[in-house]
mmCIF file of C-alpha atoms in Angstrom:
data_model
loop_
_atom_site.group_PDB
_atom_site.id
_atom_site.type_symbol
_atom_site.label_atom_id
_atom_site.label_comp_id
_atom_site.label_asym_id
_atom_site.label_seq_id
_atom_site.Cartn_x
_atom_site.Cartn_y
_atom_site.Cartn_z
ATOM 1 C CA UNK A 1 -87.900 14.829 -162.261
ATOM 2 C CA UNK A 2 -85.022 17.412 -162.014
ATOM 3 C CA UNK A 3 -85.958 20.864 -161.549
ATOM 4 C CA UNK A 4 -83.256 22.122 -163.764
ATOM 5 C CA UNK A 5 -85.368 20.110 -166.309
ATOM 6 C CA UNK A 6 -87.452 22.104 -168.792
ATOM 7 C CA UNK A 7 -91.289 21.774 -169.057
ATOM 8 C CA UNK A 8 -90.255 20.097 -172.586
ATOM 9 C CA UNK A 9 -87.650 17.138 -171.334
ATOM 10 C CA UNK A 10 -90.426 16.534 -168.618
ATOM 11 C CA UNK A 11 -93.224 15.743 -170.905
ATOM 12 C CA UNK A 12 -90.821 13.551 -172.981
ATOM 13 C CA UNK A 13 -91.647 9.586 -172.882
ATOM 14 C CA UNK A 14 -88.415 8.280 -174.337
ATOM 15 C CA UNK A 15 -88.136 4.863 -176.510
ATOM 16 C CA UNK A 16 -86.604 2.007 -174.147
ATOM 17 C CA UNK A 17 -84.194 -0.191 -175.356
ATOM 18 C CA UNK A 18 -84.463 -3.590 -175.208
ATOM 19 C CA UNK A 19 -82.731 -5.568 -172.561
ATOM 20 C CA UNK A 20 -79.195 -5.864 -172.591
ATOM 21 C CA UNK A 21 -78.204 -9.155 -171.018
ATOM 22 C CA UNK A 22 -74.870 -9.550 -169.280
ATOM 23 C CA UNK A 23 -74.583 -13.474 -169.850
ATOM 24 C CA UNK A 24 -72.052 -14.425 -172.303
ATOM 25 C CA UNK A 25 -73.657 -17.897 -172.986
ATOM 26 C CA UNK A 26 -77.026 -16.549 -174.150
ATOM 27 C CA UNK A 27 -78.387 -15.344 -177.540
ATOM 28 C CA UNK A 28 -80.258 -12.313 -177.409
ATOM 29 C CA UNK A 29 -83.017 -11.930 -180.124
ATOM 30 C CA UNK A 30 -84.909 -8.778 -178.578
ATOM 31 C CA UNK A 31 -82.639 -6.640 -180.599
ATOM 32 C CA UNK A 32 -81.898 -9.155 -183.294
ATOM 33 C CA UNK A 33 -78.732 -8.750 -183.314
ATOM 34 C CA UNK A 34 -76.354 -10.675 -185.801
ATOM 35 C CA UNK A 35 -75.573 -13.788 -184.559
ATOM 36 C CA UNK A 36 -72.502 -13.621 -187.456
ATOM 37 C CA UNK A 37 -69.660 -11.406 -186.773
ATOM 38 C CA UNK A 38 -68.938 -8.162 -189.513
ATOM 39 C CA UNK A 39 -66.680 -9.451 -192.278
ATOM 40 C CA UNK A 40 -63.119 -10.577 -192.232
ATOM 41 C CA UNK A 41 -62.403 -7.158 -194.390
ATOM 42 C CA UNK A 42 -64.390 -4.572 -191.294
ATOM 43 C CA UNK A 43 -62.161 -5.757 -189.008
ATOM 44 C CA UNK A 44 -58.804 -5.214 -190.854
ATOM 45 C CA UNK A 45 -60.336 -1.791 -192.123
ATOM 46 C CA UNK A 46 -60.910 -0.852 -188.444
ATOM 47 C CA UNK A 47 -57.417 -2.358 -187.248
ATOM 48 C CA UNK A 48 -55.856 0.263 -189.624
ATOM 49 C CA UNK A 49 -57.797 2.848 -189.263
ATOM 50 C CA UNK A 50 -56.964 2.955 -185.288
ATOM 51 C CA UNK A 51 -53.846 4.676 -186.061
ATOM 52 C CA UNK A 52 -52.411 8.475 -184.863
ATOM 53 C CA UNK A 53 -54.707 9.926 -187.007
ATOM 54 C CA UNK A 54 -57.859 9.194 -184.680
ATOM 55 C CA UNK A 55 -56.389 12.351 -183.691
ATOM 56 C CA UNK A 56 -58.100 14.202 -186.749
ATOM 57 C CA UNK A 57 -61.734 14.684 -187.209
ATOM 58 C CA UNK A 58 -63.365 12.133 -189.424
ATOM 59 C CA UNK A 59 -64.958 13.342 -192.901
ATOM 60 C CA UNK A 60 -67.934 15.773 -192.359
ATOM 61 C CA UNK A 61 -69.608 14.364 -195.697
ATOM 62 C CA UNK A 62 -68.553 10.527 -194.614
ATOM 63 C CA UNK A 63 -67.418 10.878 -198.591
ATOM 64 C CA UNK A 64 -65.650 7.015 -198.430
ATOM 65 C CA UNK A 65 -69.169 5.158 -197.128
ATOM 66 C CA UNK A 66 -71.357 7.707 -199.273
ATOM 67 C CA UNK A 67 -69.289 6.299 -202.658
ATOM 68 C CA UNK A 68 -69.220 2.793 -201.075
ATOM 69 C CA UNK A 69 -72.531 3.296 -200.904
ATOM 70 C CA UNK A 70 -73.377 4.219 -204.570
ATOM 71 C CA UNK A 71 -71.255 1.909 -206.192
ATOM 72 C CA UNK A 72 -73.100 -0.976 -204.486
ATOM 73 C CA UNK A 73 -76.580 0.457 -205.936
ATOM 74 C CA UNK A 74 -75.774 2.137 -208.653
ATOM 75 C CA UNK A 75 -76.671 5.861 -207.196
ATOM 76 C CA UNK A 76 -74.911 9.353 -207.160
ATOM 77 C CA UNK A 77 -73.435 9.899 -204.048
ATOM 78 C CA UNK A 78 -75.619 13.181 -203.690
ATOM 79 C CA UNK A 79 -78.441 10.859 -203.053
ATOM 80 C CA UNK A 80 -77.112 9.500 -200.091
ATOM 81 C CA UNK A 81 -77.013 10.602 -197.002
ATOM 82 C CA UNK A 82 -75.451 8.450 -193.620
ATOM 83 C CA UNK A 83 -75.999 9.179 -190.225
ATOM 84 C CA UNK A 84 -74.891 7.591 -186.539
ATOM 85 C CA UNK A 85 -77.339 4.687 -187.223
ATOM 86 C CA UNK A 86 -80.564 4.830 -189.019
ATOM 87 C CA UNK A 87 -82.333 5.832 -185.781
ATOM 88 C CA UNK A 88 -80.651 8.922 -186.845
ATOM 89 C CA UNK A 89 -81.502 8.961 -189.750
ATOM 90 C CA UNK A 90 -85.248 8.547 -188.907
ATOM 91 C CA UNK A 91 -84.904 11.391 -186.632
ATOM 92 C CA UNK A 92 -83.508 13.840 -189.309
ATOM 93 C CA UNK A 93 -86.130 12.673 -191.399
ATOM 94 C CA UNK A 94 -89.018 13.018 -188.823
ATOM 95 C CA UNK A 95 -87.633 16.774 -188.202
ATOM 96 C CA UNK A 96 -86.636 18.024 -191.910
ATOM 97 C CA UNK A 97 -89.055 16.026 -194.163
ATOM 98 C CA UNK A 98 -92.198 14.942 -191.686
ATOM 99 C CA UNK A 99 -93.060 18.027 -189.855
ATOM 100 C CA UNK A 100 -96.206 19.481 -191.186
ATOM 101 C CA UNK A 101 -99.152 20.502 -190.793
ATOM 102 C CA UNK A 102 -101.222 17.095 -191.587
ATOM 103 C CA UNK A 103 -100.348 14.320 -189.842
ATOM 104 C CA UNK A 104 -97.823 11.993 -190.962
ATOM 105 C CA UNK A 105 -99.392 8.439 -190.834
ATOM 106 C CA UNK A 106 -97.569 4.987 -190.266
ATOM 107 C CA UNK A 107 -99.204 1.382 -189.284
ATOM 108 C CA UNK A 108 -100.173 1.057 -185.627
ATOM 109 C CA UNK A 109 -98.288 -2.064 -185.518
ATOM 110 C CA UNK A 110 -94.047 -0.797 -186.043
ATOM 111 C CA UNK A 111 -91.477 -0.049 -184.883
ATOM 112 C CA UNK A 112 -92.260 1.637 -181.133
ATOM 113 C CA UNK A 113 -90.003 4.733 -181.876
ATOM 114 C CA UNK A 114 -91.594 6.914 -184.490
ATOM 115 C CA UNK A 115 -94.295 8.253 -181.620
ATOM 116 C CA UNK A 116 -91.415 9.235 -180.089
ATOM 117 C CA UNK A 117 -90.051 11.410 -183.109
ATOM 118 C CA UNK A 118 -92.848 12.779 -183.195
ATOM 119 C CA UNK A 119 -93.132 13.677 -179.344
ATOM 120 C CA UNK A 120 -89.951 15.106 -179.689
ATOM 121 C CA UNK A 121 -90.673 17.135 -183.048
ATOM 122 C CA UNK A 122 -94.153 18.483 -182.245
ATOM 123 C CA UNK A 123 -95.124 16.248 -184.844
ATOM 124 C CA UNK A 124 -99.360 15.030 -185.260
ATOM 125 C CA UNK A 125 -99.553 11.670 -186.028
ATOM 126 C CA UNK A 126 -101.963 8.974 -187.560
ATOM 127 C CA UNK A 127 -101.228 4.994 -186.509
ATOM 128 C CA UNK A 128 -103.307 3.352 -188.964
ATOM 129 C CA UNK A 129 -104.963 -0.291 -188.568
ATOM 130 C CA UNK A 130 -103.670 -3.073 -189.867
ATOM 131 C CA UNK A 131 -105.898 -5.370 -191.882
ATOM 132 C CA UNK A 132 -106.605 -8.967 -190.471
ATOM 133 C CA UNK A 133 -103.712 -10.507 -191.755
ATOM 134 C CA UNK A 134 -101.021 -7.700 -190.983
ATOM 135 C CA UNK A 135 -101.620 -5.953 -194.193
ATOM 136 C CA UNK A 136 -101.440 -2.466 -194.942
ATOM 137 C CA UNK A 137 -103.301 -1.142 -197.762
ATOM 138 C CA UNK A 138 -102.786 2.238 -198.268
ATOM 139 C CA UNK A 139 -102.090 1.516 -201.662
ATOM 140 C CA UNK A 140 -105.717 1.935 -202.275
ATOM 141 C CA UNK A 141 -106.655 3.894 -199.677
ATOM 142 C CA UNK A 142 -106.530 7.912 -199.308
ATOM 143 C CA UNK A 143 -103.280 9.535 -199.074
ATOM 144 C CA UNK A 144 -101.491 11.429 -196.347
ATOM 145 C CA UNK A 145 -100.709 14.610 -197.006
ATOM 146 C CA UNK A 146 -98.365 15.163 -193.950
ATOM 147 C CA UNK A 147 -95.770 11.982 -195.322
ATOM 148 C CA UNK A 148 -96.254 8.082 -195.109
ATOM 149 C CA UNK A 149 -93.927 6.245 -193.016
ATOM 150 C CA UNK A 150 -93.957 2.008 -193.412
ATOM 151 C CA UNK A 151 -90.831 -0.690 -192.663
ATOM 152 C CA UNK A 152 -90.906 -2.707 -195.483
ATOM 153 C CA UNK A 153 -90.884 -6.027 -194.412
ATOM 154 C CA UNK A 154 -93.151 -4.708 -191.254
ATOM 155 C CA UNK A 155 -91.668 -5.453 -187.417
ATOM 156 C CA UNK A 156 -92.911 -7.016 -185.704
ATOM 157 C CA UNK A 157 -95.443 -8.920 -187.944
ATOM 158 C CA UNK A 158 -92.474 -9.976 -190.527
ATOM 159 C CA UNK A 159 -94.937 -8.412 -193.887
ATOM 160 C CA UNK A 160 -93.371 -7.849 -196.665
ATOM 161 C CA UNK A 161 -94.682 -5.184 -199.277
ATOM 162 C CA UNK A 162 -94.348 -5.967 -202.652
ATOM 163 C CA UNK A 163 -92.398 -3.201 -205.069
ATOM 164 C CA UNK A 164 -96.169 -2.754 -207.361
ATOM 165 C CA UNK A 165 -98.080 -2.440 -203.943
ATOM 166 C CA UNK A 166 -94.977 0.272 -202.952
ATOM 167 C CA UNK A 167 -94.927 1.474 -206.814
ATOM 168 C CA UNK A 168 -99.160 2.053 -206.276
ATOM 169 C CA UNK A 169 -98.665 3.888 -202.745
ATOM 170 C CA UNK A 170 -96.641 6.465 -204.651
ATOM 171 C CA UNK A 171 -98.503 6.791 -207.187
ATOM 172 C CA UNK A 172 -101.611 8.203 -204.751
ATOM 173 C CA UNK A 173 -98.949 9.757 -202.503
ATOM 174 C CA UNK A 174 -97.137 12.750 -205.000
ATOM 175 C CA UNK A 175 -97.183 15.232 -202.858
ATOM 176 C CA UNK A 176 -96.015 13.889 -199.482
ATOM 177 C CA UNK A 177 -92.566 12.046 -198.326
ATOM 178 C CA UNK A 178 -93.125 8.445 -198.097
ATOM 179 C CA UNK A 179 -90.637 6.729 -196.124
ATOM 180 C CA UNK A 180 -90.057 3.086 -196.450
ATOM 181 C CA UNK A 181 -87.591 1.606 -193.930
ATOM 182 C CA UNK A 182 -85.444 -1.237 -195.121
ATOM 183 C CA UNK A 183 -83.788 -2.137 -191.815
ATOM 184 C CA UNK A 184 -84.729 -5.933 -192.711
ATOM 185 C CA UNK A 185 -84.926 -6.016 -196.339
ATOM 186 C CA UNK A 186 -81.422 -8.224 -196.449
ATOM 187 C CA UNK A 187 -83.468 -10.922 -195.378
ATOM 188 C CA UNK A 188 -85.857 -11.590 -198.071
ATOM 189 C CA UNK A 189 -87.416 -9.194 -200.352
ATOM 190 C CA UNK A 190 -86.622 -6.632 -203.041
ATOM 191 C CA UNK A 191 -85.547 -3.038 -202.025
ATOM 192 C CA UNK A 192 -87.457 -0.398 -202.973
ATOM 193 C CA UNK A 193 -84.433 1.750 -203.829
ATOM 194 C CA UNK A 194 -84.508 0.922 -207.766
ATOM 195 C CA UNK A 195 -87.855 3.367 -207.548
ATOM 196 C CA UNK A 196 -86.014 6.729 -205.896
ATOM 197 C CA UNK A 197 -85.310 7.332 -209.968
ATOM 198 C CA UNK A 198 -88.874 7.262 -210.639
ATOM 199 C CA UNK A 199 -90.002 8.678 -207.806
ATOM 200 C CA UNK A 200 -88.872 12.276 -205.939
ATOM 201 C CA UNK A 201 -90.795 11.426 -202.812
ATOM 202 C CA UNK A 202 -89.511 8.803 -202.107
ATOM 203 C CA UNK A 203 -86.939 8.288 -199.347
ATOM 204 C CA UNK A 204 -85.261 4.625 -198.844
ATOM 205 C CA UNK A 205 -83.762 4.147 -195.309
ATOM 206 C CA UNK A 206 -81.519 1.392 -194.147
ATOM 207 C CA UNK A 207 -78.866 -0.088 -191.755
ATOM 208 C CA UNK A 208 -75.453 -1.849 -191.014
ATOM 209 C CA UNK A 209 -76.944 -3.019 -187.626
ATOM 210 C CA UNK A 210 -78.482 -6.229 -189.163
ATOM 211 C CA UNK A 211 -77.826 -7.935 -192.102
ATOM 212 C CA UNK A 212 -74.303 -7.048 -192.157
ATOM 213 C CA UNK A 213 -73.495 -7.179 -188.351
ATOM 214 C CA UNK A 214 -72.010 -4.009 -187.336
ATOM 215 C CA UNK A 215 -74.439 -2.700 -184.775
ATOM 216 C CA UNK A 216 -71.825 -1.780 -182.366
ATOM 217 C CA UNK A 217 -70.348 1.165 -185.197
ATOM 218 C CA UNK A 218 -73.866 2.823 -185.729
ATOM 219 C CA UNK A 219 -74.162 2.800 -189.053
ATOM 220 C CA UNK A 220 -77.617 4.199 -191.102
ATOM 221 C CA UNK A 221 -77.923 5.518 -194.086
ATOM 222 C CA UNK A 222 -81.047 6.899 -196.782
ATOM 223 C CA UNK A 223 -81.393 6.818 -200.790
ATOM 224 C CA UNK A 224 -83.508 9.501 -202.143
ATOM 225 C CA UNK A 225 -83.992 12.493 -204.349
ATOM 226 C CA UNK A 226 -80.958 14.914 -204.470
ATOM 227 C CA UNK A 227 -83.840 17.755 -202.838
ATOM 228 C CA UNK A 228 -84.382 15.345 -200.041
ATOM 229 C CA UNK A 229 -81.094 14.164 -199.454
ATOM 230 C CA UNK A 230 -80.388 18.720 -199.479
ATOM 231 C CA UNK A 231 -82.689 18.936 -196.875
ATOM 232 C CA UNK A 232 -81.243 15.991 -194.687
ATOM 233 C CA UNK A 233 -78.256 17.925 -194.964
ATOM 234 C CA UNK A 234 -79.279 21.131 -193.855
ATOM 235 C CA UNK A 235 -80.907 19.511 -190.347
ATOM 236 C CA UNK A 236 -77.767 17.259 -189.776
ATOM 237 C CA UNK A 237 -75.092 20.208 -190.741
ATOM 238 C CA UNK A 238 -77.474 22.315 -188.108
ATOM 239 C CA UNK A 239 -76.760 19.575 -185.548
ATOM 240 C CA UNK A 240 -73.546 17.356 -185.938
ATOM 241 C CA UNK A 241 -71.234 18.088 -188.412
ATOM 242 C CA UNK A 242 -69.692 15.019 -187.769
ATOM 243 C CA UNK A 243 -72.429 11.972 -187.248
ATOM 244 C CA UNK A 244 -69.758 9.138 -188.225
ATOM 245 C CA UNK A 245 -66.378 8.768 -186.762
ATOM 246 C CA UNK A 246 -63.185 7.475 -188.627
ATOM 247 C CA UNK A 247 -63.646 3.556 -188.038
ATOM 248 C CA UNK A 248 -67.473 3.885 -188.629
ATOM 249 C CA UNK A 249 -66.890 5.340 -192.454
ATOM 250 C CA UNK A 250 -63.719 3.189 -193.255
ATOM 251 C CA UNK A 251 -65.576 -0.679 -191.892
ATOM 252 C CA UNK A 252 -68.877 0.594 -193.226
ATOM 253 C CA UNK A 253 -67.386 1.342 -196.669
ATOM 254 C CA UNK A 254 -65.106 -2.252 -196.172
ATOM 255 C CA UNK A 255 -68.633 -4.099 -195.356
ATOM 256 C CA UNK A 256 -69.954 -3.611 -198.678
ATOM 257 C CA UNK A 257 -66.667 -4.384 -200.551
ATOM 258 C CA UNK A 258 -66.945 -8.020 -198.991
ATOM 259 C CA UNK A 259 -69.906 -9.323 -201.228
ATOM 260 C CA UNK A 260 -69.080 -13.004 -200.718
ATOM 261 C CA UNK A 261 -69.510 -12.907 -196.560
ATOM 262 C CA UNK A 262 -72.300 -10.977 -196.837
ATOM 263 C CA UNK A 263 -74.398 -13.385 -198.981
ATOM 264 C CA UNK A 264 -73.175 -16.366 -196.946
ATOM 265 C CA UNK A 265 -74.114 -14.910 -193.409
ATOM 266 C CA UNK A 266 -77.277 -13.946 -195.325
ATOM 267 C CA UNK A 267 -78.381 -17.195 -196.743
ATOM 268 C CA UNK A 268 -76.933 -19.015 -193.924
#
């Protein structure tokens, strides 16, 4: 430990990447990386988009990917908000919408960095059991009043959460964010987004990493009430102005013009 550190940064346990390895031949699953490359129509976006005017800062609001965004799924773009990859996101989230008083409660078997978040945040925290066959049921349990975080399917054990099991978690869960994180959902499985509409508490988070291959642009973004999306804002505007450079917005926004590739690589 440095002694320039502060009593904070020493306490810190950090999330650890998976490992990164340097042979070309192999395919890496830790990360689950896509095994597809981005589509034909990222890679001309981001060929001219590397022009002089990389010179110029990119688009505070990332306005292009934000109405990419909500033509794909039918949303205002005030109901988006992106971020440099939906770790990001998370954080913002964990930090703006998750730091309370009561604890904020996700399964004990996910995604290894949200006890990080909430090292970093001062956030109290609440891993709850899975059932015996990698169920969840908080539907009918009691609610948390501190926010409700779940990845819907669940990583590592691959569950998938139906939309009436989500729809019933909501219902007992008014008055506390519930966060359901779609990094997956491409895969198999209806999003959850169609309920933001019905439902101000609810916050739908997802990425560019997997399904559509651009994990190497950092690409995250989150669907929710225009009062959460405000305070996402507020915390991001307070931190980085600028989360998403030039090529990020302009091959994010081409990624979801390419509908074709993206079912193919999907299916396939």
């Amino acid at each position: 430990m440095s002694k320039y550190w502060s009593r904070f940064v020493q306490d810190l346990v950090p999330y650890v990447p998976g490992e990164q390895p340097r042979l070309q031949d192999q395919i890496k699953l830790n990360t689950n990386e896509n095994p597809y490359g981005p589509s034909p129509r990222v890679l001309a976006a981001i060929r001219q988009a590397a022009s002089d005017d990389l010179r110029l800062y990119p688009e505070p609001g990332a306005d292009t990917l934000k109405a990419a965004i909500g033509t794909y799924y039918g949303v205002p773009v005030d109901q988006i908000f992106v971020g440099n990859g939906s770790d990001e996101v998370l954080a913002h989230v964990f930090n703006g919408l998750l730091r309370h008083a009561a604890p904020v409660l996700f399964p004990d078997i996910t995604y290894s960095f949200h006890p990080v978040y909430c090292q970093l945040y001062g956030i109290d925290f609440r891993a709850v059991p899975l059932r015996d066959e990698f169920g969840i049921g908080w539907e009918d349990g009691p609610g948390g009043k501190g926010g409700l975080w779940l990845a819907k399917p669940n990583a590592p054990t691959g569950c998938l959460f139906s939309l009436a099991a989500i729809e019933r978690l909501l219902e007992r869960n008014r008055e506390a964010v519930v966060v359901i994180d779609e990094a997956y959902i491409d895969f198999g499985g209806a999003s959850a987004i169609p309920l933001v509409a019905r439902h101000p508490q609810l916050l739908v988070v997802q990425t560019l990493s997997k399904s559509r291959a651009l994990a190497g642009l950092r690409i995250g973004f989150a669907i929710g009430d225009r009062d959460l999306i405000a305070g996402l804002e507020r915390v991001k505007d307070s931190f980085n102005s600028y989360p998403l450079g030039r090529l990020a917005i302009l091959g994010g926004a081409a990624a979801f013009a390419d509908e074709a590739y993206f079912q193919r690589t999907c299916a396939d």
